[in-house]
Tab-separated table of C-alpha atoms in Angstrom:
chain	number	residue	atom	x	y	z
A	1	MET	CA	-13.551	-18.987	1.895
A	2	LEU	CA	-11.461	-19.111	-1.068
A	3	GLY	CA	-13.222	-19.836	-4.289
A	4	PHE	CA	-12.447	-23.407	-6.236
A	5	MET	CA	-10.433	-21.622	-8.821
A	6	ASP	CA	-8.204	-19.818	-6.193
A	7	TYR	CA	-7.784	-23.069	-4.534
A	8	VAL	CA	-6.544	-24.687	-7.643
A	9	GLN	CA	-4.174	-21.975	-8.039
A	10	GLN	CA	-2.754	-22.359	-4.587
A	11	ALA	CA	-2.141	-26.000	-5.520
A	12	PHE	CA	-0.059	-24.935	-8.615
A	13	PHE	CA	1.940	-22.813	-6.288
A	14	THR	CA	2.613	-25.654	-3.996
A	15	ALA	CA	3.363	-28.015	-6.779
A	16	SER	CA	5.726	-25.776	-8.501
A	17	HIS	CA	7.549	-25.088	-5.246
A	18	TRP	CA	6.670	-21.372	-4.995
A	19	ASN	CA	6.122	-19.685	-1.694
A	20	PRO	CA	3.353	-16.966	-1.933
A	21	ASP	CA	3.808	-15.820	1.560
A	22	ASN	CA	7.542	-14.676	0.884
A	23	SER	CA	6.705	-11.413	-0.632
A	24	TYR	CA	5.924	-7.885	0.538
A	25	GLY	CA	2.259	-7.968	-0.509
A	26	SER	CA	1.810	-10.867	1.891
A	27	LEU	CA	3.408	-8.680	4.885
A	28	THR	CA	-0.169	-8.240	6.544
A	29	ALA	CA	-1.807	-11.334	5.281
A	30	THR	CA	-2.704	-12.553	8.789
A	31	ALA	CA	-4.394	-9.517	10.043
A	32	ARG	CA	-6.075	-9.058	6.587
A	33	ALA	CA	-7.602	-12.560	6.979
A	34	LEU	CA	-8.812	-11.793	10.573
A	35	LEU	CA	-10.066	-8.333	10.198
A	36	ASP	CA	-10.850	-7.883	6.617
A	37	PHE	CA	-12.746	-10.751	5.599
A	38	PRO	CA	-15.367	-10.174	2.968
A	39	THR	CA	-19.115	-11.054	3.562
A	40	PRO	CA	-21.288	-12.469	0.931
A	41	ASN	CA	-24.152	-10.404	-0.172
A	42	GLY	CA	-27.457	-12.117	-1.258
A	43	LEU	CA	-27.340	-15.825	-2.564
A	44	ARG	CA	-24.450	-17.151	-4.460
A	45	LEU	CA	-24.163	-20.766	-5.895
A	46	ASN	CA	-20.709	-21.926	-6.986
A	47	PHE	CA	-20.507	-25.391	-9.268
A	48	SER	CA	-16.712	-26.631	-9.883
A	49	SER	CA	-15.009	-29.418	-11.295
A	50	LEU	CA	-11.418	-30.820	-11.555
A	51	SER	CA	-12.276	-32.987	-14.297
A	52	SER	CA	-8.538	-33.897	-15.052
A	53	PRO	CA	-5.366	-33.140	-13.277
A	54	ASN	CA	-4.727	-30.347	-15.664
A	55	PHE	CA	-8.131	-28.844	-16.272
A	56	ALA	CA	-10.859	-27.326	-14.060
A	57	THR	CA	-14.033	-25.346	-14.587
A	58	SER	CA	-16.377	-23.216	-12.446
A	59	TYR	CA	-19.733	-21.633	-12.787
A	60	THR	CA	-21.406	-19.219	-10.660
A	61	LEU	CA	-24.860	-17.989	-10.144
A	62	GLY	CA	-25.909	-15.233	-7.974
A	63	SER	CA	-29.066	-13.149	-7.031
A	64	ILE	CA	-28.623	-9.569	-5.762
A	65	GLY	CA	-31.490	-7.781	-7.077
A	66	GLU	CA	-30.784	-9.177	-10.434
A	67	VAL	CA	-29.490	-12.796	-11.440
A	68	ASP	CA	-26.075	-12.581	-12.451
A	69	GLY	CA	-23.372	-15.354	-12.803
A	70	SER	CA	-19.849	-16.157	-14.398
A	71	LEU	CA	-18.179	-19.011	-16.266
A	72	SER	CA	-14.488	-19.853	-15.466
A	73	TYR	CA	-12.164	-22.129	-16.944
A	74	LEU	CA	-8.430	-23.216	-15.950
A	75	TYR	CA	-5.512	-25.021	-17.325
A	76	SER	CA	-2.184	-26.140	-15.838
A	77	SER	CA	0.646	-27.815	-17.685
A	78	LEU	CA	1.464	-29.248	-14.310
A	79	PRO	CA	-0.721	-32.250	-13.100
A	80	LEU	CA	-2.335	-30.971	-9.875
A	81	GLN	CA	-3.150	-34.047	-7.613
A	82	VAL	CA	-5.201	-32.520	-4.889
A	83	ALA	CA	-8.517	-33.254	-3.481
A	84	SER	CA	-11.260	-31.917	-5.715
A	85	LYS	CA	-14.627	-33.041	-4.114
A	86	SER	CA	-15.963	-30.358	-1.814
A	87	ASN	CA	-16.529	-33.088	0.701
A	88	ASP	CA	-12.820	-34.169	0.687
A	89	ILE	CA	-11.026	-30.624	0.390
A	90	PRO	CA	-9.451	-29.527	3.959
A	91	LEU	CA	-11.282	-26.699	5.317
A	92	ARG	CA	-7.835	-25.100	6.488
A	93	ASN	CA	-6.930	-25.000	2.814
A	94	VAL	CA	-9.733	-22.964	1.435
A	95	ILE	CA	-10.304	-20.781	4.756
A	96	ARG	CA	-7.971	-18.168	5.390
A	97	GLY	CA	-7.011	-17.633	9.067
A	98	TYR	CA	-3.737	-17.201	11.273
A	99	ARG	CA	-1.142	-17.691	8.903
A	100	GLN	CA	1.820	-19.734	10.604
A	101	LEU	CA	5.016	-19.182	8.687
A	102	HIS	CA	7.723	-22.164	8.566
A	103	GLU	CA	11.203	-22.034	7.872
A	104	LEU	CA	12.609	-20.708	4.636
A	105	ARG	CA	12.846	-23.269	1.809
A	106	ARG	CA	16.071	-22.706	-0.498
A	107	PRO	CA	15.066	-22.776	-4.055
A	108	ASP	CA	15.378	-25.913	-6.443
A	109	GLU	CA	18.562	-25.963	-8.407
A	110	PRO	CA	18.055	-25.104	-12.075
A	111	TRP	CA	19.452	-28.460	-13.230
A	112	TRP	CA	16.792	-30.271	-11.081
A	113	TRP	CA	14.136	-29.014	-13.712
A	114	GLU	CA	15.963	-30.239	-16.527
A	115	LEU	CA	14.637	-33.525	-18.519
A	116	TRP	CA	16.576	-35.036	-21.157
A	117	HIS	CA	15.926	-37.530	-23.518
A	118	GLN	CA	18.419	-38.902	-26.631
A	119	GLY	CA	20.640	-35.740	-25.927
A	120	LYS	CA	17.745	-33.213	-26.021
A	121	ARG	CA	16.134	-31.189	-23.327
A	122	ILE	CA	12.332	-31.980	-23.428
A	123	ASP	CA	11.163	-30.197	-20.117
A	124	ARG	CA	9.028	-27.231	-20.477
A	125	LYS	CA	8.250	-24.290	-18.018
A	126	ASN	CA	5.269	-24.805	-16.004
A	127	THR	CA	2.207	-22.477	-17.289
A	128	LEU	CA	-1.143	-21.904	-15.717
A	129	LEU	CA	-3.802	-20.190	-17.803
A	130	TYR	CA	-7.267	-18.813	-16.313
A	131	GLY	CA	-10.192	-16.996	-17.688
A	132	ARG	CA	-13.333	-15.661	-16.378
A	133	LEU	CA	-16.563	-14.395	-17.945
A	134	TYR	CA	-19.056	-12.296	-16.016
A	135	LEU	CA	-22.644	-12.317	-17.303
A	136	PRO	CA	-24.888	-10.506	-18.271
A	137	ASN	CA	-22.450	-7.625	-18.511
A	138	SER	CA	-19.634	-9.550	-20.742
A	139	HIS	CA	-16.983	-8.443	-18.072
A	140	LEU	CA	-13.936	-10.561	-19.015
A	141	GLU	CA	-10.836	-11.419	-16.606
A	142	ALA	CA	-7.888	-13.585	-17.729
A	143	LEU	CA	-4.559	-14.724	-16.121
A	144	TYR	CA	-1.288	-16.041	-17.643
A	145	LEU	CA	1.140	-17.456	-15.028
A	146	ARG	CA	4.697	-18.834	-16.009
A	147	ARG	CA	7.294	-20.382	-13.895
A	148	LEU	CA	10.387	-19.134	-15.729
A	149	SER	CA	12.925	-20.535	-13.411
A	150	PRO	CA	12.886	-22.065	-9.833
A	151	THR	CA	13.274	-18.439	-8.481
A	152	THR	CA	11.532	-16.595	-11.109
A	153	GLN	CA	7.878	-16.269	-11.964
A	154	LEU	CA	5.998	-14.155	-14.650
A	155	LYS	CA	2.269	-13.105	-13.831
A	156	ILE	CA	0.066	-11.170	-16.428
A	157	SER	CA	-3.603	-10.300	-15.478
A	158	CYS	CA	-5.806	-8.758	-17.760
A	159	VAL	CA	-9.241	-7.071	-17.417
A	160	SER	CA	-11.738	-6.262	-20.063
A	161	SER	CA	-14.828	-4.020	-19.348
A	162	SER	CA	-16.819	-1.350	-20.903
A	163	ALA	CA	-16.886	0.280	-17.222
A	164	LEU	CA	-13.251	0.860	-17.533
A	165	LYS	CA	-12.225	4.145	-19.055
A	166	SER	CA	-9.925	2.811	-21.916
A	167	GLY	CA	-12.084	-0.443	-21.929
A	168	GLY	CA	-9.403	-2.685	-20.280
A	169	SER	CA	-6.178	-2.812	-18.320
A	170	ILE	CA	-3.017	-5.277	-18.243
A	171	LEU	CA	-0.941	-5.891	-15.263
A	172	VAL	CA	2.436	-7.345	-15.692
A	173	LEU	CA	4.126	-8.743	-12.638
A	174	LEU	CA	7.605	-10.155	-12.566
A	175	GLN	CA	8.692	-12.120	-9.374
A	176	ASN	CA	11.755	-13.272	-7.865
A	177	ASP	CA	12.237	-15.373	-4.642
A	178	VAL	CA	15.444	-16.760	-3.618
A	179	GLY	CA	14.544	-17.191	-0.014
A	180	LYS	CA	16.464	-14.825	1.873
A	181	TYR	CA	14.867	-11.960	-0.070
A	182	SER	CA	12.299	-11.554	-2.762
A	183	THR	CA	11.587	-8.945	-5.346
A	184	GLU	CA	8.806	-7.753	-7.493
A	185	TYR	CA	8.450	-5.502	-10.654
A	186	LEU	CA	5.166	-4.410	-12.048
A	187	TYR	CA	3.889	-2.546	-15.060
A	188	SER	CA	0.191	-1.440	-15.554
A	189	THR	CA	-1.293	0.120	-18.535
A	190	ASP	CA	-3.799	1.985	-16.171
A	191	SER	CA	-1.770	5.342	-15.985
A	192	ALA	CA	1.297	3.744	-17.105
A	193	LEU	CA	2.096	2.680	-13.654
A	194	LEU	CA	5.596	1.469	-12.824
A	195	GLY	CA	6.515	-0.129	-9.627
A	196	VAL	CA	8.865	-2.391	-7.668
A	197	ARG	CA	8.662	-3.938	-4.111
A	198	GLY	CA	10.945	-6.276	-2.187
A	199	LEU	CA	11.170	-8.253	1.184
A	200	TYR	CA	14.179	-8.986	3.052
A	201	ASN	CA	14.665	-11.773	5.728
A	202	PHE	CA	16.766	-11.083	8.524
A	203	GLY	CA	18.933	-14.396	9.948
A	204	LYS	CA	20.095	-17.544	8.142
A	205	ASP	CA	20.294	-17.713	4.362
A	206	PRO	CA	18.615	-20.985	3.415
A	207	CYS	CA	20.934	-21.177	0.608
A	208	GLU	CA	24.005	-21.165	2.702
A	209	GLY	CA	25.562	-24.837	2.832
A	210	ALA	CA	23.147	-26.180	0.315
A	211	GLY	CA	24.089	-29.584	-0.976
A	212	SER	CA	22.331	-32.167	-3.173
A	213	PRO	CA	18.795	-33.041	-2.873
A	214	GLU	CA	20.004	-36.430	-0.908
A	215	ALA	CA	21.927	-34.258	1.507
A	216	GLU	CA	19.108	-31.976	2.282
A	217	ALA	CA	16.831	-34.782	2.769
A	218	LEU	CA	19.261	-36.324	5.281
A	219	THR	CA	19.314	-32.913	7.076
A	220	ARG	CA	15.434	-32.952	7.346
A	221	LEU	CA	15.306	-36.262	8.789
A	222	ASN	CA	17.843	-35.387	11.342
A	223	THR	CA	16.257	-32.445	12.217
A	224	ALA	CA	12.623	-34.609	12.676
A	225	LEU	CA	14.612	-37.045	14.849
A	226	GLN	CA	15.902	-34.071	17.001
A	227	GLY	CA	12.397	-32.855	17.387
A	228	LYS	CA	12.508	-32.486	21.048
A	229	GLN	CA	15.495	-30.010	20.672
A	230	VAL	CA	13.905	-28.129	18.117
A	231	LYS	CA	10.917	-27.572	20.465
A	232	GLU	CA	13.043	-26.536	23.336
A	233	GLY	CA	14.749	-24.035	20.737
A	234	ILE	CA	18.107	-25.545	20.831
A	235	GLY	CA	19.575	-25.345	17.378
A	236	GLY	CA	16.556	-23.952	15.830
A	237	ARG	CA	15.370	-20.165	15.674
A	238	ASN	CA	12.186	-19.177	17.213
A	239	GLY	CA	11.099	-16.246	14.887
A	240	ARG	CA	11.779	-14.308	11.976
A	241	PHE	CA	12.144	-10.741	11.112
A	242	SER	CA	11.181	-9.161	7.743
A	243	ALA	CA	11.532	-5.837	6.313
A	244	GLY	CA	10.096	-4.374	3.222
A	245	ALA	CA	9.124	-1.465	0.977
A	246	GLU	CA	7.379	-0.707	-2.193
A	247	MET	CA	7.535	2.441	-4.760
A	248	TYR	CA	5.486	3.102	-7.616
A	249	TYR	CA	5.032	5.964	-10.188
A	250	GLY	CA	2.470	6.765	-12.766
A	251	LEU	CA	3.776	8.209	-16.073
A	252	LEU	CA	0.622	9.390	-17.403
A	253	ASN	CA	-0.476	11.404	-14.154
A	254	LYS	CA	2.754	12.274	-12.829
A	255	SER	CA	2.201	10.904	-9.359
A	256	GLY	CA	3.770	8.153	-7.309
A	257	GLY	CA	3.750	6.656	-3.847
A	258	MET	CA	5.528	4.384	-1.449
A	259	SER	CA	5.244	2.353	1.666
A	260	THR	CA	7.555	0.514	4.071
A	261	GLY	CA	6.947	-2.344	6.699
A	262	ILE	CA	8.343	-4.717	9.194
A	263	ARG	CA	7.212	-7.978	10.563
A	264	PHE	CA	8.171	-10.397	13.154
A	265	THR	CA	6.447	-13.603	13.375
A	266	THR	CA	7.294	-16.824	15.526
A	267	LEU	CA	8.109	-20.178	13.745
A	268	PRO	CA	6.869	-23.548	14.603
A	269	SER	CA	10.030	-23.985	16.913
A	270	HIS	CA	8.860	-21.125	19.190
A	271	SER	CA	7.618	-23.011	22.712
A	272	GLY	CA	5.158	-20.264	23.520
A	273	PHE	CA	2.084	-18.857	22.096
A	274	PRO	CA	2.453	-18.129	18.194
A	275	TYR	CA	1.950	-14.411	17.394
A	276	THR	CA	2.527	-11.942	14.424
A	277	MET	CA	3.641	-8.346	14.733
A	278	THR	CA	3.544	-5.642	12.006
A	279	LEU	CA	3.921	-2.159	11.572
A	280	THR	CA	3.497	-0.302	8.039
A	281	LEU	CA	3.974	3.063	6.944
A	282	ASN	CA	2.943	5.332	4.144
A	283	PRO	CA	4.803	8.539	4.395
A	284	LEU	CA	3.208	10.241	1.491
A	285	MET	CA	-0.381	9.831	2.738
A	286	GLY	CA	0.556	9.834	6.400
A	287	ASN	CA	-0.845	6.569	7.384
A	288	LEU	CA	0.741	4.480	10.230
A	289	SER	CA	-0.838	0.752	10.803
A	290	SER	CA	0.211	-1.442	13.385
A	291	THR	CA	-1.224	-5.107	14.031
A	292	TYR	CA	-0.743	-8.007	16.527
A	293	ALA	CA	-2.203	-11.242	15.895
A	294	VAL	CA	-1.818	-14.078	18.395
A	295	LYS	CA	-3.025	-17.811	18.294
A	296	ALA	CA	-4.289	-18.312	21.803
A	297	GLY	CA	-5.400	-21.846	21.444
A	298	ARG	CA	-5.408	-24.466	18.622
A	299	SER	CA	-8.931	-23.371	17.802
A	300	LEU	CA	-8.667	-19.640	18.880
A	301	ALA	CA	-6.801	-16.666	17.024
A	302	LEU	CA	-7.225	-13.116	18.220
A	303	CYS	CA	-6.016	-9.830	16.261
A	304	SER	CA	-6.109	-6.223	16.794
A	305	ARG	CA	-5.129	-3.321	14.300
A	306	PHE	CA	-4.513	0.267	15.039
A	307	ASP	CA	-4.463	2.928	12.281
A	308	PHE	CA	-3.139	6.665	12.703
A	309	ASN	CA	-2.748	9.377	10.355
A	310	PHE	CA	-0.285	11.926	11.694
A	311	TYR	CA	-1.349	14.674	9.208
A	312	SER	CA	-5.185	14.619	10.119
A	313	TYR	CA	-4.668	13.078	13.788
A	314	GLU	CA	-7.293	10.505	12.844
A	315	SER	CA	-7.194	7.303	14.416
A	316	GLU	CA	-9.222	3.758	14.057
A	317	LEU	CA	-9.125	0.652	16.219
A	318	GLN	CA	-10.288	-2.548	15.148
A	319	VAL	CA	-10.471	-6.105	16.777
A	320	GLY	CA	-11.306	-9.607	15.579
A	321	MET	CA	-11.162	-13.243	16.234
A	322	GLU	CA	-11.535	-16.567	14.691
A	323	LEU	CA	-12.762	-19.681	16.518
A	324	TRP	CA	-12.744	-23.129	15.163
A	325	ARG	CA	-15.306	-25.718	15.829
A	326	ARG	CA	-14.249	-29.086	16.219
A	327	LYS	CA	-16.389	-32.513	15.774
A	328	THR	CA	-15.116	-34.249	18.828
A	329	SER	CA	-15.649	-33.182	22.605
A	330	GLN	CA	-11.939	-33.561	23.320
A	331	GLN	CA	-10.523	-30.740	25.375
A	332	THR	CA	-7.599	-30.271	23.262
A	333	ASP	CA	-7.380	-26.598	23.325
A	334	LEU	CA	-6.789	-26.638	27.249
A	335	GLN	CA	-4.422	-29.269	26.828
A	336	TRP	CA	-2.483	-27.300	24.297
A	337	VAL	CA	-2.348	-24.146	26.381
A	338	HIS	CA	-1.499	-26.349	29.524
A	339	LYS	CA	1.546	-27.461	27.299
A	340	LYS	CA	2.500	-23.876	26.258
A	341	ILE	CA	2.440	-22.693	29.882
A	342	GLN	CA	4.718	-25.685	30.960
A	343	GLU	CA	7.106	-25.116	28.125
A	344	ARG	CA	7.773	-21.607	29.506
A	345	GLY	CA	8.503	-22.646	33.031
A	346	GLY	CA	5.002	-22.603	34.514
A	347	TRP	CA	3.264	-24.948	36.744
A	348	ASP	CA	3.558	-28.703	36.211
A	349	MET	CA	0.471	-30.424	34.624
A	350	PRO	CA	-0.645	-33.748	36.173
A	351	ALA	CA	1.193	-36.904	34.646
A	352	ALA	CA	-2.074	-38.235	32.967
A	353	VAL	CA	-3.108	-35.111	31.721
A	354	SER	CA	0.386	-34.319	30.298
A	355	SER	CA	0.464	-37.822	28.766
A	356	LEU	CA	-2.833	-37.405	27.240
A	357	ALA	CA	-1.986	-34.027	25.746
A	358	GLU	CA	1.212	-35.668	23.912
A	359	GLN	CA	-0.769	-38.426	22.804
A	360	VAL	CA	-3.369	-36.056	21.235
A	361	GLU	CA	-0.408	-33.778	19.961
A	362	SER	CA	1.160	-36.445	17.720
A	363	SER	CA	-1.880	-38.458	16.877
A	364	ASN	CA	-3.538	-35.047	15.424
A	365	GLU	CA	-0.414	-33.309	13.997
A	366	GLY	CA	-1.104	-34.518	10.456
A	367	HIS	CA	-4.698	-34.937	10.702
A	368	ARG	CA	-6.048	-31.464	12.358
A	369	ASP	CA	-8.563	-31.007	9.566
A	370	GLU	CA	-10.300	-34.358	9.990
A	371	ASP	CA	-11.593	-32.857	13.426
A	372	THR	CA	-12.690	-29.554	11.906
A	373	ALA	CA	-16.522	-28.551	11.633
A	374	GLY	CA	-15.909	-24.977	10.633
A	375	VAL	CA	-15.001	-21.625	11.862
A	376	LEU	CA	-16.581	-18.259	13.388
A	377	LYS	CA	-15.075	-15.110	12.239
A	378	ALA	CA	-15.980	-11.980	14.174
A	379	ARG	CA	-14.778	-8.060	13.982
A	380	VAL	CA	-15.872	-4.784	15.268
A	381	ASN	CA	-14.404	-1.367	15.074
A	382	GLN	CA	-14.349	1.619	17.146
A	383	ASP	CA	-17.839	2.971	15.342
A	384	TRP	CA	-19.267	-0.230	16.598
A	385	GLY	CA	-19.311	-1.758	12.906
A	386	ILE	CA	-19.571	-5.440	13.347
A	387	GLY	CA	-18.924	-8.158	10.729
A	388	LEU	CA	-19.883	-11.918	11.399
A	389	LEU	CA	-18.789	-14.707	9.269
A	390	TRP	CA	-19.201	-18.517	9.505
A	391	GLU	CA	-17.881	-20.981	7.166
A	392	GLY	CA	-18.009	-24.629	7.336
A	393	ARG	CA	-19.124	-27.722	5.470
A	394	ALA	CA	-22.611	-29.327	5.445
A	395	LYS	CA	-22.576	-32.728	3.824
A	396	GLU	CA	-21.029	-32.463	0.447
A	397	LEU	CA	-21.503	-28.743	0.460
A	398	LEU	CA	-19.107	-25.754	1.492
A	399	TYR	CA	-20.890	-22.909	2.832
A	400	THR	CA	-20.310	-19.203	3.878
A	401	ALA	CA	-22.968	-16.978	5.627
A	402	GLY	CA	-22.252	-13.581	6.542
A	403	ILE	CA	-23.887	-10.495	8.158
A	404	LEU	CA	-23.050	-6.977	8.506
A	405	ILE	CA	-24.317	-4.893	11.629
A	406	ASP	CA	-23.961	-1.183	12.129
A	407	VAL	CA	-25.236	-0.529	15.989
A	408	LYS	CA	-25.185	3.255	15.499
A	409	ARG	CA	-27.602	3.184	12.492
A	410	LYS	CA	-30.947	2.436	14.386
A	411	GLU	CA	-33.089	2.667	11.363
A	412	GLN	CA	-31.169	-0.076	9.599
A	413	ILE	CA	-28.952	-1.949	11.728
A	414	PHE	CA	-28.427	-4.709	9.604
A	415	ARG	CA	-26.211	-3.606	6.290
A	416	GLY	CA	-25.855	-6.843	4.671
A	417	VAL	CA	-26.795	-10.480	4.794
A	418	GLY	CA	-25.595	-13.385	2.443
A	419	LEU	CA	-25.061	-17.069	1.710
A	420	GLU	CA	-22.442	-18.484	-0.546
A	421	ILE	CA	-22.737	-22.298	-1.347
A	422	GLN	CA	-20.072	-24.182	-3.210
A	423	TYR	CA	-20.014	-27.577	-4.534
A	424	SER	CA	-17.239	-29.286	-6.434
A	425	SER	CA	-16.458	-32.675	-8.004
């Protein structure tokens, strides 16, 4: 589950029209959410508050052998109008699961951001500041985020700790996203690391035929009115194919690396089951990884990953799933599956069931989270290492409970058990 500060940062991206999914770093985001989810260790309490649309605070207290904690502060020049109370925050906004990508959005025109008063520009570039102090070891983290233009973003991350060799590290990341493709340039003071990575989306360019905001709004309205045609795949693309790569080189240690990857994912206009496939390759290390994730129902998603090293011939297989629990007893999952099968030319549903499914689909389209009580995540690898995670809401608290199990270690099967509780106002 995302922490409150991460949730506020996602709200900043949304409010400033930045798409974090359109980057090479997010190529395998779905597989990581379903297979690499972290499990809490020990007991941890989080108390957070969005005291104003521009300022947020968070305090953490944990107990893992010894008591520790942290203090966090966040400032945003852009007012963030989001749900801040823990009993109002939509669970799907703080729980990472299957990532359903949407059609690419063309970037804003630069003049849309201009504000003029008496012949002078008074607009300012949106900025986010974040700091976190860990106690008792006085470990400090800081983040500076600034939107330089509708297509450019600057991100500077800093870490200060006595545990690091040089006492601290700074990472500078310049991101550029024009919809059709995105690029990132990075520099780190750790080993004087230089890097570049990019992602290219095949298909239609969202900037082609771009017009005024009014014309774009009319286009979206016309698309919404023709929703049935979009569902049938008429006039709309059903999937997106993306390819990307990254390269980096350390000036001090004289070493470098690279990786490349491809991804195909279905879009909402796809009439069948949503799925995502990725293939990544690190030629220097010899690692090849393939993932496949499918949303087998409204509440169920499955994922598998196969890793292979063609230097050592070692391989690893891992499978995982997420199952959302709903508050009502309506069999919406079964109706959703029947609808997908019917759209692909399967058997016809009875008229009563078909009508009920359409009513549930339309009535819950914008309020799916109101019927969500929690989610169960599970993963297992070929060595019978099992991870279980349950995330949900109880009254006004958000909680995360997890356990790690190693079946082969008879003397200590349970490797870790933890509970994390969040409260925000």
